[in-house]
PDB file of C-alpha atoms and ligand atoms in Angstrom:
ATOM      1  CA  MET A 282      -8.038  10.832 -20.439  1.00 72.00           C
ATOM      2  CA  GLN A 283     -10.179   7.992 -21.794  1.00 90.00           C
ATOM      3  CA  ILE A 284     -12.841   6.688 -19.378  1.00 93.00           C
ATOM      4  CA  LYS A 285     -13.502   2.972 -19.064  1.00 96.00           C
ATOM      5  CA  THR A 286     -15.564   0.666 -16.851  1.00 96.00           C
ATOM      6  CA  VAL A 287     -15.002  -2.999 -16.049  1.00 97.00           C
ATOM      7  CA  HIS A 288     -17.635  -3.485 -13.309  1.00 91.00           C
ATOM      8  CA  ASP A 289     -18.463  -6.993 -14.442  1.00 92.00           C
ATOM      9  CA  TYR A 290     -14.881  -8.243 -14.528  1.00 97.00           C
ATOM     10  CA  GLN A 291     -14.515 -11.684 -12.986  1.00 97.00           C
ATOM     11  CA  ALA A 292     -11.054 -12.446 -11.721  1.00 97.00           C
ATOM     12  CA  SER A 293      -9.602 -15.934 -11.713  1.00 97.00           C
ATOM     13  CA  PRO A 294      -8.802 -17.125  -8.168  1.00 97.00           C
ATOM     14  CA  GLU A 295      -5.034 -16.923  -8.676  1.00 97.00           C
ATOM     15  CA  LEU A 296      -5.014 -13.647 -10.630  1.00 98.00           C
ATOM     16  CA  LEU A 297      -2.445 -11.986  -8.362  1.00 98.00           C
ATOM     17  CA  LYS A 298      -0.358 -14.999  -7.366  1.00 97.00           C
ATOM     18  CA  ASN A 299       3.342 -14.053  -6.962  1.00 95.00           C
ATOM     19  CA  LYS A 300       2.593 -10.349  -7.209  1.00 98.00           C
ATOM     20  CA  VAL A 301       3.848  -7.871  -4.622  1.00 98.00           C
ATOM     21  CA  ILE A 302       1.415  -4.976  -4.267  1.00 99.00           C
ATOM     22  CA  LEU A 303       1.653  -1.897  -2.050  1.00 99.00           C
ATOM     23  CA  VAL A 304      -1.605  -0.286  -0.906  1.00 99.00           C
ATOM     24  CA  THR A 305      -1.576   3.127   0.791  1.00 99.00           C
ATOM     25  CA  GLY A 306      -4.273   3.856   3.343  1.00 98.00           C
ATOM     26  CA  ALA A 307      -4.640   0.106   3.782  1.00 98.00           C
ATOM     27  CA  GLY A 308      -6.082   0.306   7.293  1.00 98.00           C
ATOM     28  CA  ASP A 309      -9.561   1.564   6.509  1.00 98.00           C
ATOM     29  CA  GLY A 310     -12.228   2.125   3.883  1.00 98.00           C
ATOM     30  CA  ILE A 311     -11.508   1.234   0.265  1.00 98.00           C
ATOM     31  CA  GLY A 312      -7.788   0.635   0.879  1.00 99.00           C
ATOM     32  CA  ARG A 313      -8.503  -1.917   3.588  1.00 98.00           C
ATOM     33  CA  GLN A 314     -10.846  -3.806   1.274  1.00 98.00           C
ATOM     34  CA  ALA A 315      -8.387  -3.609  -1.627  1.00 99.00           C
ATOM     35  CA  ALA A 316      -5.622  -5.066   0.557  1.00 99.00           C
ATOM     36  CA  LEU A 317      -7.848  -7.940   1.730  1.00 98.00           C
ATOM     37  CA  THR A 318      -9.035  -8.633  -1.821  1.00 98.00           C
ATOM     38  CA  PHE A 319      -5.562  -8.534  -3.395  1.00 99.00           C
ATOM     39  CA  ALA A 320      -4.382 -10.999  -0.726  1.00 98.00           C
ATOM     40  CA  GLU A 321      -7.411 -13.228  -1.358  1.00 98.00           C
ATOM     41  CA  TYR A 322      -6.410 -13.414  -5.032  1.00 98.00           C
ATOM     42  CA  GLY A 323      -2.857 -14.433  -4.193  1.00 98.00           C
ATOM     43  CA  ALA A 324      -0.842 -11.230  -3.792  1.00 98.00           C
ATOM     44  CA  THR A 325       1.685 -10.444  -1.102  1.00 98.00           C
ATOM     45  CA  VAL A 326       0.405  -7.123   0.127  1.00 98.00           C
ATOM     46  CA  ILE A 327       2.424  -4.293   1.655  1.00 99.00           C
ATOM     47  CA  LEU A 328       0.125  -2.379   3.977  1.00 98.00           C
ATOM     48  CA  LEU A 329       1.007   1.305   4.303  1.00 98.00           C
ATOM     49  CA  GLY A 330      -0.851   3.743   6.538  1.00 98.00           C
ATOM     50  CA  ARG A 331      -0.608   6.014   9.536  1.00 97.00           C
ATOM     51  CA  THR A 332      -2.580   4.087  12.198  1.00 98.00           C
ATOM     52  CA  VAL A 333      -0.588   0.991  13.092  1.00 98.00           C
ATOM     53  CA  ALA A 334      -3.418  -0.713  15.009  1.00 98.00           C
ATOM     54  CA  LYS A 335      -5.622  -0.624  11.890  1.00 98.00           C
ATOM     55  CA  LEU A 336      -2.825  -2.019   9.711  1.00 98.00           C
ATOM     56  CA  GLU A 337      -2.245  -4.805  12.236  1.00 98.00           C
ATOM     57  CA  ALA A 338      -5.930  -5.716  12.160  1.00 98.00           C
ATOM     58  CA  VAL A 339      -5.783  -6.036   8.341  1.00 98.00           C
ATOM     59  CA  TYR A 340      -2.565  -8.048   8.655  1.00 98.00           C
ATOM     60  CA  ASP A 341      -4.306 -10.467  11.042  1.00 98.00           C
ATOM     61  CA  GLU A 342      -7.351 -10.769   8.775  1.00 98.00           C
ATOM     62  CA  ILE A 343      -5.122 -11.688   5.825  1.00 98.00           C
ATOM     63  CA  GLU A 344      -3.155 -14.250   7.844  1.00 98.00           C
ATOM     64  CA  ASN A 345      -6.325 -15.769   9.330  1.00 98.00           C
ATOM     65  CA  ALA A 346      -7.779 -16.142   5.834  1.00 98.00           C
ATOM     66  CA  GLY A 347      -4.652 -18.067   4.736  1.00 98.00           C
ATOM     67  CA  GLY A 348      -3.185 -15.297   2.571  1.00 98.00           C
ATOM     68  CA  ALA A 349       0.520 -14.711   1.955  1.00 98.00           C
ATOM     69  CA  THR A 350       2.197 -13.008   4.924  1.00 98.00           C
ATOM     70  CA  PRO A 351       1.830  -9.263   4.383  1.00 98.00           C
ATOM     71  CA  ALA A 352       4.247  -6.490   5.356  1.00 98.00           C
ATOM     72  CA  ILE A 353       3.409  -3.335   7.276  1.00 98.00           C
ATOM     73  CA  ILE A 354       4.877   0.111   6.617  1.00 98.00           C
ATOM     74  CA  PRO A 355       3.700   2.672   9.160  1.00 98.00           C
ATOM     75  CA  LEU A 356       4.002   6.067   7.485  1.00 98.00           C
ATOM     76  CA  ASP A 357       2.161   9.360   7.781  1.00 98.00           C
ATOM     77  CA  LEU A 358       2.148  10.963   4.332  1.00 98.00           C
ATOM     78  CA  LYS A 359       1.781  14.347   5.980  1.00 97.00           C
ATOM     79  CA  GLY A 360       5.283  14.381   7.439  1.00 93.00           C
ATOM     80  CA  ALA A 361       7.142  11.899   5.228  1.00 97.00           C
ATOM     81  CA  THR A 362      10.229  13.140   3.389  1.00 97.00           C
ATOM     82  CA  ALA A 363      11.804  12.091   0.093  1.00 98.00           C
ATOM     83  CA  GLN A 364      14.434  10.213   2.141  1.00 98.00           C
ATOM     84  CA  ASN A 365      11.687   8.240   3.959  1.00 98.00           C
ATOM     85  CA  TYR A 366      10.351   7.080   0.586  1.00 98.00           C
ATOM     86  CA  GLN A 367      13.835   6.207  -0.705  1.00 98.00           C
ATOM     87  CA  ASP A 368      14.477   4.158   2.460  1.00 98.00           C
ATOM     88  CA  MET A 369      11.125   2.442   2.031  1.00 98.00           C
ATOM     89  CA  ALA A 370      11.954   1.548  -1.588  1.00 98.00           C
ATOM     90  CA  ALA A 371      15.309   0.108  -0.502  1.00 98.00           C
ATOM     91  CA  THR A 372      13.594  -2.045   2.145  1.00 98.00           C
ATOM     92  CA  ILE A 373      11.028  -3.359  -0.351  1.00 98.00           C
ATOM     93  CA  LYS A 374      13.795  -4.132  -2.842  1.00 98.00           C
ATOM     94  CA  ASP A 375      15.757  -6.022  -0.177  1.00 98.00           C
ATOM     95  CA  GLN A 376      12.743  -7.989   0.982  1.00 98.00           C
ATOM     96  CA  PHE A 377      10.876  -8.647  -2.278  1.00 98.00           C
ATOM     97  CA  GLY A 378      13.252  -7.755  -5.126  1.00 98.00           C
ATOM     98  CA  ARG A 379      10.647  -5.728  -7.041  1.00 98.00           C
ATOM     99  CA  LEU A 380       7.193  -4.166  -6.878  1.00 98.00           C
ATOM    100  CA  ASP A 381       4.386  -5.342  -9.209  1.00 98.00           C
ATOM    101  CA  GLY A 382       1.642  -2.972  -8.130  1.00 99.00           C
ATOM    102  CA  LEU A 383       1.166   0.337  -6.338  1.00 99.00           C
ATOM    103  CA  LEU A 384      -2.293   1.545  -5.349  1.00 99.00           C
ATOM    104  CA  HIS A 385      -2.245   5.173  -4.262  1.00 99.00           C
ATOM    105  CA  ASN A 386      -5.418   5.179  -2.194  1.00 98.00           C
ATOM    106  CA  ALA A 387      -4.700   7.129   1.023  1.00 98.00           C
ATOM    107  CA  GLY A 388      -6.242  10.550   1.027  1.00 98.00           C
ATOM    108  CA  ILE A 389      -7.944  13.197   3.106  1.00 98.00           C
ATOM    109  CA  LEU A 390     -11.134  15.057   2.346  1.00 96.00           C
ATOM    110  CA  SER A 391     -10.029  18.434   3.764  1.00 90.00           C
ATOM    111  CA  ILE A 392     -12.501  21.037   4.954  1.00 91.00           C
ATOM    112  CA  LEU A 393     -15.472  21.664   2.669  1.00 95.00           C
ATOM    113  CA  SER A 394     -15.990  25.426   2.596  1.00 95.00           C
ATOM    114  CA  PRO A 395     -16.545  28.409   0.328  1.00 97.00           C
ATOM    115  CA  PHE A 396     -13.424  29.068  -1.738  1.00 97.00           C
ATOM    116  CA  ASN A 397     -12.705  32.323   0.080  1.00 97.00           C
ATOM    117  CA  HIS A 398     -12.650  30.503   3.409  1.00 97.00           C
ATOM    118  CA  ILE A 399     -10.085  27.854   2.450  1.00 96.00           C
ATOM    119  CA  GLU A 400      -7.389  27.935   5.090  1.00 95.00           C
ATOM    120  CA  GLU A 401      -3.787  27.807   3.978  1.00 97.00           C
ATOM    121  CA  ASP A 402      -2.937  24.971   6.403  1.00 96.00           C
ATOM    122  CA  ASP A 403      -5.835  22.850   5.184  1.00 95.00           C
ATOM    123  CA  PHE A 404      -4.879  23.457   1.549  1.00 97.00           C
ATOM    124  CA  ARG A 405      -1.246  22.593   2.281  1.00 98.00           C
ATOM    125  CA  ASP A 406      -2.211  19.373   4.114  1.00 97.00           C
ATOM    126  CA  SER A 407      -4.454  18.245   1.250  1.00 97.00           C
ATOM    127  CA  MET A 408      -1.744  18.859  -1.302  1.00 98.00           C
ATOM    128  CA  GLN A 409       0.881  17.189   0.902  1.00 98.00           C
ATOM    129  CA  ILE A 410      -1.134  14.025   1.613  1.00 98.00           C
ATOM    130  CA  ASN A 411      -3.036  13.709  -1.662  1.00 98.00           C
ATOM    131  CA  VAL A 412      -0.377  14.903  -4.122  1.00 98.00           C
ATOM    132  CA  THR A 413       3.178  15.551  -2.860  1.00 98.00           C
ATOM    133  CA  GLY A 414       3.401  12.338  -0.816  1.00 98.00           C
ATOM    134  CA  PRO A 415       2.229  10.137  -3.715  1.00 98.00           C
ATOM    135  CA  MET A 416       4.584  12.029  -6.073  1.00 98.00           C
ATOM    136  CA  LEU A 417       7.655  11.401  -3.872  1.00 98.00           C
ATOM    137  CA  MET A 418       6.599   7.815  -3.218  1.00 98.00           C
ATOM    138  CA  THR A 419       6.188   7.169  -6.940  1.00 98.00           C
ATOM    139  CA  GLN A 420       9.600   8.664  -7.713  1.00 98.00           C
ATOM    140  CA  ALA A 421      11.167   6.315  -5.169  1.00 98.00           C
ATOM    141  CA  LEU A 422       9.259   3.211  -6.269  1.00 98.00           C
ATOM    142  CA  LEU A 423       9.378   3.488 -10.083  1.00 98.00           C
ATOM    143  CA  PRO A 424      12.890   1.969 -10.267  1.00 98.00           C
ATOM    144  CA  ILE A 425      11.757  -1.179  -8.412  1.00 98.00           C
ATOM    145  CA  MET A 426       8.539  -1.307 -10.452  1.00 98.00           C
ATOM    146  CA  GLN A 427      10.757  -1.462 -13.541  1.00 98.00           C
ATOM    147  CA  LEU A 428      12.228  -4.686 -12.141  1.00 98.00           C
ATOM    148  CA  ALA A 429       8.823  -6.408 -12.433  1.00 98.00           C
ATOM    149  CA  ASP A 430       7.797  -8.198 -15.655  1.00 97.00           C
ATOM    150  CA  SER A 431       4.900  -5.761 -15.809  1.00 98.00           C
ATOM    151  CA  ALA A 432       3.820  -3.297 -13.142  1.00 98.00           C
ATOM    152  CA  SER A 433       0.597  -1.430 -12.443  1.00 99.00           C
ATOM    153  CA  LEU A 434       0.573   2.082 -10.992  1.00 99.00           C
ATOM    154  CA  VAL A 435      -2.883   3.232  -9.922  1.00 99.00           C
ATOM    155  CA  PHE A 436      -3.885   6.666  -8.627  1.00 98.00           C
ATOM    156  CA  THR A 437      -7.195   7.376  -6.899  1.00 98.00           C
ATOM    157  CA  SER A 438      -9.194  10.356  -8.058  1.00 98.00           C
ATOM    158  CA  SER A 439     -12.786  11.486  -7.619  1.00 97.00           C
ATOM    159  CA  GLY A 440     -15.652  13.004  -9.603  1.00 97.00           C
ATOM    160  CA  VAL A 441     -14.431  16.406  -8.389  1.00 97.00           C
ATOM    161  CA  GLY A 442     -11.005  15.613  -9.862  1.00 97.00           C
ATOM    162  CA  ARG A 443     -12.547  15.979 -13.314  1.00 95.00           C
ATOM    163  CA  LYS A 444     -15.160  18.655 -12.774  1.00 96.00           C
ATOM    164  CA  GLY A 445     -14.749  21.281 -10.071  1.00 97.00           C
ATOM    165  CA  ARG A 446     -17.642  21.718  -7.684  1.00 96.00           C
ATOM    166  CA  ALA A 447     -18.488  24.603  -5.338  1.00 97.00           C
ATOM    167  CA  TYR A 448     -17.235  24.170  -1.761  1.00 97.00           C
ATOM    168  CA  TRP A 449     -15.002  21.159  -2.552  1.00 96.00           C
ATOM    169  CA  GLY A 450     -11.950  23.511  -2.601  1.00 93.00           C
ATOM    170  CA  SER A 451      -8.709  21.848  -1.513  1.00 96.00           C
ATOM    171  CA  TYR A 452      -9.870  18.279  -2.158  1.00 97.00           C
ATOM    172  CA  SER A 453     -11.014  19.026  -5.706  1.00 98.00           C
ATOM    173  CA  VAL A 454      -7.777  20.844  -6.553  1.00 98.00           C
ATOM    174  CA  SER A 455      -5.723  17.951  -5.146  1.00 98.00           C
ATOM    175  CA  LYS A 456      -7.627  15.400  -7.231  1.00 98.00           C
ATOM    176  CA  PHE A 457      -7.170  17.440 -10.440  1.00 98.00           C
ATOM    177  CA  ALA A 458      -3.448  17.431  -9.604  1.00 98.00           C
ATOM    178  CA  THR A 459      -3.595  13.661  -9.074  1.00 98.00           C
ATOM    179  CA  GLU A 460      -5.106  13.139 -12.524  1.00 98.00           C
ATOM    180  CA  GLY A 461      -2.487  15.443 -14.048  1.00 98.00           C
ATOM    181  CA  MET A 462       0.347  13.559 -12.360  1.00 98.00           C
ATOM    182  CA  ALA A 463      -1.036  10.226 -13.564  1.00 98.00           C
ATOM    183  CA  GLN A 464      -1.245  11.513 -17.156  1.00 98.00           C
ATOM    184  CA  VAL A 465       2.331  12.807 -17.088  1.00 98.00           C
ATOM    185  CA  ILE A 466       3.704   9.501 -15.781  1.00 98.00           C
ATOM    186  CA  ALA A 467       1.510   7.435 -18.131  1.00 98.00           C
ATOM    187  CA  ASP A 468       2.862   9.370 -21.106  1.00 98.00           C
ATOM    188  CA  GLU A 469       6.492   9.252 -19.968  1.00 98.00           C
ATOM    189  CA  TYR A 470       6.430   5.518 -19.242  1.00 98.00           C
ATOM    190  CA  SER A 471       4.178   4.516 -22.159  1.00 98.00           C
ATOM    191  CA  THR A 472       6.941   2.526 -23.836  1.00 97.00           C
ATOM    192  CA  THR A 473       7.944   0.679 -20.659  1.00 98.00           C
ATOM    193  CA  THR A 474       6.448  -2.251 -18.762  1.00 98.00           C
ATOM    194  CA  ILE A 475       4.822   0.135 -16.266  1.00 98.00           C
ATOM    195  CA  ARG A 476       1.212   1.129 -16.914  1.00 98.00           C
ATOM    196  CA  THR A 477      -0.400   4.069 -15.137  1.00 98.00           C
ATOM    197  CA  ASN A 478      -4.122   4.476 -14.683  1.00 98.00           C
ATOM    198  CA  VAL A 479      -6.605   6.285 -12.466  1.00 98.00           C
ATOM    199  CA  ILE A 480      -9.535   4.947 -10.496  1.00 98.00           C
ATOM    200  CA  ASN A 481     -12.581   6.991  -9.547  1.00 98.00           C
ATOM    201  CA  PRO A 482     -14.320   4.944  -6.832  1.00 98.00           C
ATOM    202  CA  GLY A 483     -17.590   6.913  -6.957  1.00 97.00           C
ATOM    203  CA  ALA A 484     -19.783   7.374  -3.877  1.00 97.00           C
ATOM    204  CA  THR A 485     -18.744   4.589  -1.500  1.00 98.00           C
ATOM    205  CA  ARG A 486     -19.719   3.605   2.044  1.00 98.00           C
ATOM    206  CA  THR A 487     -16.687   4.767   4.042  1.00 98.00           C
ATOM    207  CA  SER A 488     -15.951   7.221   6.823  1.00 96.00           C
ATOM    208  CA  MET A 489     -14.683   9.785   4.298  1.00 97.00           C
ATOM    209  CA  ARG A 490     -18.009   9.733   2.490  1.00 97.00           C
ATOM    210  CA  SER A 491     -20.030  10.041   5.706  1.00 96.00           C
ATOM    211  CA  LYS A 492     -17.897  13.018   6.702  1.00 95.00           C
ATOM    212  CA  ALA A 493     -18.737  14.721   3.393  1.00 95.00           C
ATOM    213  CA  TYR A 494     -22.443  13.776   3.488  1.00 95.00           C
ATOM    214  CA  PRO A 495     -23.393  13.297   7.173  1.00 94.00           C
ATOM    215  CA  GLY A 496     -27.139  13.215   6.450  1.00 95.00           C
ATOM    216  CA  GLU A 497     -26.952  10.476   3.827  1.00 96.00           C
ATOM    217  CA  ASP A 498     -28.145   6.916   4.411  1.00 96.00           C
ATOM    218  CA  PRO A 499     -24.952   4.818   4.089  1.00 96.00           C
ATOM    219  CA  LYS A 500     -27.009   1.798   3.049  1.00 96.00           C
ATOM    220  CA  ALA A 501     -27.837   3.606  -0.205  1.00 96.00           C
ATOM    221  CA  LEU A 502     -24.151   3.502  -1.160  1.00 98.00           C
ATOM    222  CA  LYS A 503     -22.007   0.788  -2.686  1.00 97.00           C
ATOM    223  CA  THR A 504     -19.615  -0.892  -0.285  1.00 98.00           C
ATOM    224  CA  PRO A 505     -15.863  -1.021  -0.940  1.00 98.00           C
ATOM    225  CA  LEU A 506     -16.275  -4.751  -1.666  1.00 98.00           C
ATOM    226  CA  GLU A 507     -18.580  -3.990  -4.591  1.00 98.00           C
ATOM    227  CA  LEU A 508     -15.840  -1.921  -6.269  1.00 98.00           C
ATOM    228  CA  MET A 509     -13.262  -4.686  -6.211  1.00 98.00           C
ATOM    229  CA  PRO A 510     -13.713  -6.041  -9.773  1.00 98.00           C
ATOM    230  CA  THR A 511     -12.168  -2.814 -11.117  1.00 98.00           C
ATOM    231  CA  TYR A 512      -9.311  -2.876  -8.577  1.00 98.00           C
ATOM    232  CA  LEU A 513      -8.543  -6.512  -9.389  1.00 98.00           C
ATOM    233  CA  TYR A 514      -8.654  -5.875 -13.135  1.00 98.00           C
ATOM    234  CA  LEU A 515      -6.138  -3.050 -12.808  1.00 98.00           C
ATOM    235  CA  MET A 516      -3.683  -5.094 -10.734  1.00 98.00           C
ATOM    236  CA  GLY A 517      -3.945  -8.258 -12.837  1.00 98.00           C
ATOM    237  CA  ASP A 518      -2.224  -9.007 -16.139  1.00 98.00           C
ATOM    238  CA  GLU A 519      -5.407  -8.590 -18.185  1.00 98.00           C
ATOM    239  CA  SER A 520      -4.934  -4.808 -17.899  1.00 98.00           C
ATOM    240  CA  THR A 521      -1.341  -4.916 -19.151  1.00 98.00           C
ATOM    241  CA  LYS A 522      -2.267  -2.995 -22.313  1.00 97.00           C
ATOM    242  CA  ASP A 523      -4.283  -0.313 -20.492  1.00 98.00           C
ATOM    243  CA  ASN A 524      -2.392   2.924 -19.942  1.00 98.00           C
ATOM    244  CA  ASN A 525      -3.512   6.497 -19.284  1.00 98.00           C
ATOM    245  CA  ILE A 526      -7.136   5.482 -18.695  1.00 98.00           C
ATOM    246  CA  CYS A 527      -9.523   6.587 -15.962  1.00 97.00           C
ATOM    247  CA  PHE A 528     -11.609   3.716 -14.632  1.00 98.00           C
ATOM    248  CA  ASP A 529     -14.964   4.445 -13.036  1.00 97.00           C
ATOM    249  CA  ALA A 530     -15.385   1.739 -10.395  1.00 97.00           C
ATOM    250  CA  GLN A 531     -19.186   2.180 -10.410  1.00 96.00           C
TER     251      GLN A 531
HETATM  252  P1  NAP B 675     -11.197   6.631   4.329  1.00 73.80           P
HETATM  253  O1  NAP B 675     -12.170   5.616   4.754  1.00 73.80           O
HETATM  254  O2  NAP B 675     -11.142   7.947   5.035  1.00 73.80           O
HETATM  255  O3  NAP B 675      -9.749   5.963   4.324  1.00 73.80           O
HETATM  256  C1  NAP B 675      -8.630   6.728   3.977  1.00 73.80           C
HETATM  257  C2  NAP B 675      -7.373   5.961   4.308  1.00 73.80           C
HETATM  258  O4  NAP B 675      -6.259   6.822   4.040  1.00 73.80           O
HETATM  259  C3  NAP B 675      -7.302   5.575   5.781  1.00 73.80           C
HETATM  260  O5  NAP B 675      -6.741   4.296   5.899  1.00 73.80           O
HETATM  261  C4  NAP B 675      -6.377   6.634   6.344  1.00 73.80           C
HETATM  262  O6  NAP B 675      -5.655   6.205   7.476  1.00 73.80           O
HETATM  263  C5  NAP B 675      -5.422   6.860   5.187  1.00 73.80           C
HETATM  264  N1  NAP B 675      -4.758   8.139   5.342  1.00 73.80           N
HETATM  265  C6  NAP B 675      -5.327   9.351   5.474  1.00 73.80           C
HETATM  266  N2  NAP B 675      -4.382  10.270   5.683  1.00 73.80           N
HETATM  267  C7  NAP B 675      -3.181   9.623   5.702  1.00 73.80           C
HETATM  268  C8  NAP B 675      -1.863  10.029   5.921  1.00 73.80           C
HETATM  269  N3  NAP B 675      -1.555  11.292   6.197  1.00 73.80           N
HETATM  270  N4  NAP B 675      -0.877   9.108   5.850  1.00 73.80           N
HETATM  271  C9  NAP B 675      -1.172   7.819   5.621  1.00 73.80           C
HETATM  272  N5  NAP B 675      -2.428   7.359   5.432  1.00 73.80           N
HETATM  273  C10 NAP B 675      -3.417   8.268   5.476  1.00 73.80           C
HETATM  274  O7  NAP B 675     -11.406   7.036   2.801  1.00 73.80           O
HETATM  275  P2  NAP B 675     -11.993   6.190   1.566  1.00 73.80           P
HETATM  276  O8  NAP B 675     -13.367   6.650   1.339  1.00 73.80           O
HETATM  277  O9  NAP B 675     -11.680   4.751   1.708  1.00 73.80           O
HETATM  278  O10 NAP B 675     -11.113   6.830   0.388  1.00 73.80           O
HETATM  279  C11 NAP B 675     -10.065   6.146  -0.266  1.00 73.80           C
HETATM  280  C12 NAP B 675      -9.688   6.938  -1.501  1.00 73.80           C
HETATM  281  O11 NAP B 675     -10.813   7.021  -2.379  1.00 73.80           O
HETATM  282  C13 NAP B 675      -9.287   8.389  -1.210  1.00 73.80           C
HETATM  283  O12 NAP B 675      -8.220   8.757  -2.058  1.00 73.80           O
HETATM  284  C14 NAP B 675     -10.530   9.181  -1.560  1.00 73.80           C
HETATM  285  O13 NAP B 675     -10.240  10.512  -1.909  1.00 73.80           O
HETATM  286  C15 NAP B 675     -11.073   8.363  -2.716  1.00 73.80           C
HETATM  287  N6  NAP B 675     -12.530   8.523  -2.969  1.00 73.80           N
HETATM  288  C16 NAP B 675     -13.447   8.075  -2.054  1.00 73.80           C
HETATM  289  C17 NAP B 675     -14.810   8.213  -2.322  1.00 73.80           C
HETATM  290  C18 NAP B 675     -15.864   7.731  -1.362  1.00 73.80           C
HETATM  291  O14 NAP B 675     -17.057   7.968  -1.623  1.00 73.80           O
HETATM  292  N7  NAP B 675     -15.524   7.065  -0.283  1.00 73.80           N
HETATM  293  C19 NAP B 675     -15.216   8.811  -3.526  1.00 73.80           C
HETATM  294  C20 NAP B 675     -14.254   9.256  -4.435  1.00 73.80           C
HETATM  295  C21 NAP B 675     -12.903   9.100  -4.144  1.00 73.80           C
HETATM  296  P3  NAP B 675      -6.311   6.229   8.952  1.00 73.80           P
HETATM  297  O15 NAP B 675      -7.351   5.158   8.935  1.00 73.80           O
HETATM  298  O16 NAP B 675      -5.188   5.935   9.823  1.00 73.80           O
HETATM  299  O17 NAP B 675      -6.914   7.577   9.115  1.00 73.80           O
END
């Protein structure tokens, strides 16, 4: 996959006006910031996550800032079934008629351990939340993304999704799978109006990062806000021609 950076991208204030964008893991970390930023640039944002109180707080922030009224979809990717995703797609179609953008951002770190100590349950959870859930969700949502003039499908990977690293077991495997899934879809849909790309956020000041590196000074890290030029670029029409590319957000 080609690697590209657009750190210096400057979005016009109405870049995402009239776009309907779903963000998974929208209650915290990078997903929360992406939801707020997409709304600030005009999008109607669908906030998906497992902790309703966090989604409601983001909803309120968007409304208080004068953004378009968002929607909330409480869903735990760990237990969600194909039928849950099909029902969700039907609801979005009823309410909005189409989907212009899908940011697969929700994810878990899993337990960092020597390979021989990876527990089956932890491996299964990582694959379920980081790979199987996004796969089933994408299958359900592609038909309503095809109803948009042009639609952007974005998967979130990691440095360890491109180069395996000792002790990053389940997480690293799940991110390699994420990149593989994105490449398959990008190739299959390359002649359609749906573009598929991957984002690698890089080390970012969130609770996931502090769990992985508890001794690190968070102030040394970029904030989710600082990554937003890349997220905006990918959701806006200036990236319409980009497909099958991995964007480094830092
Ligand atoms: P984060 O702060 O831990 O946020 C993760 C979000 O995903 C939370 O909103 C969480 O919901 C949600 N989530 C987790 N499990 C879920 C489930 N089963 N169902 C629904 N939602 C679920 O993580 P982050 O650092 O912002 O990471 C965002 C993405 O960037 C992830 O895909 C991560 O792998 C990737 N990434 C992050 C870094 C970094 O340095 N931060 C680096 C490379 C890649 P709750 O709040 O309810 O738990």
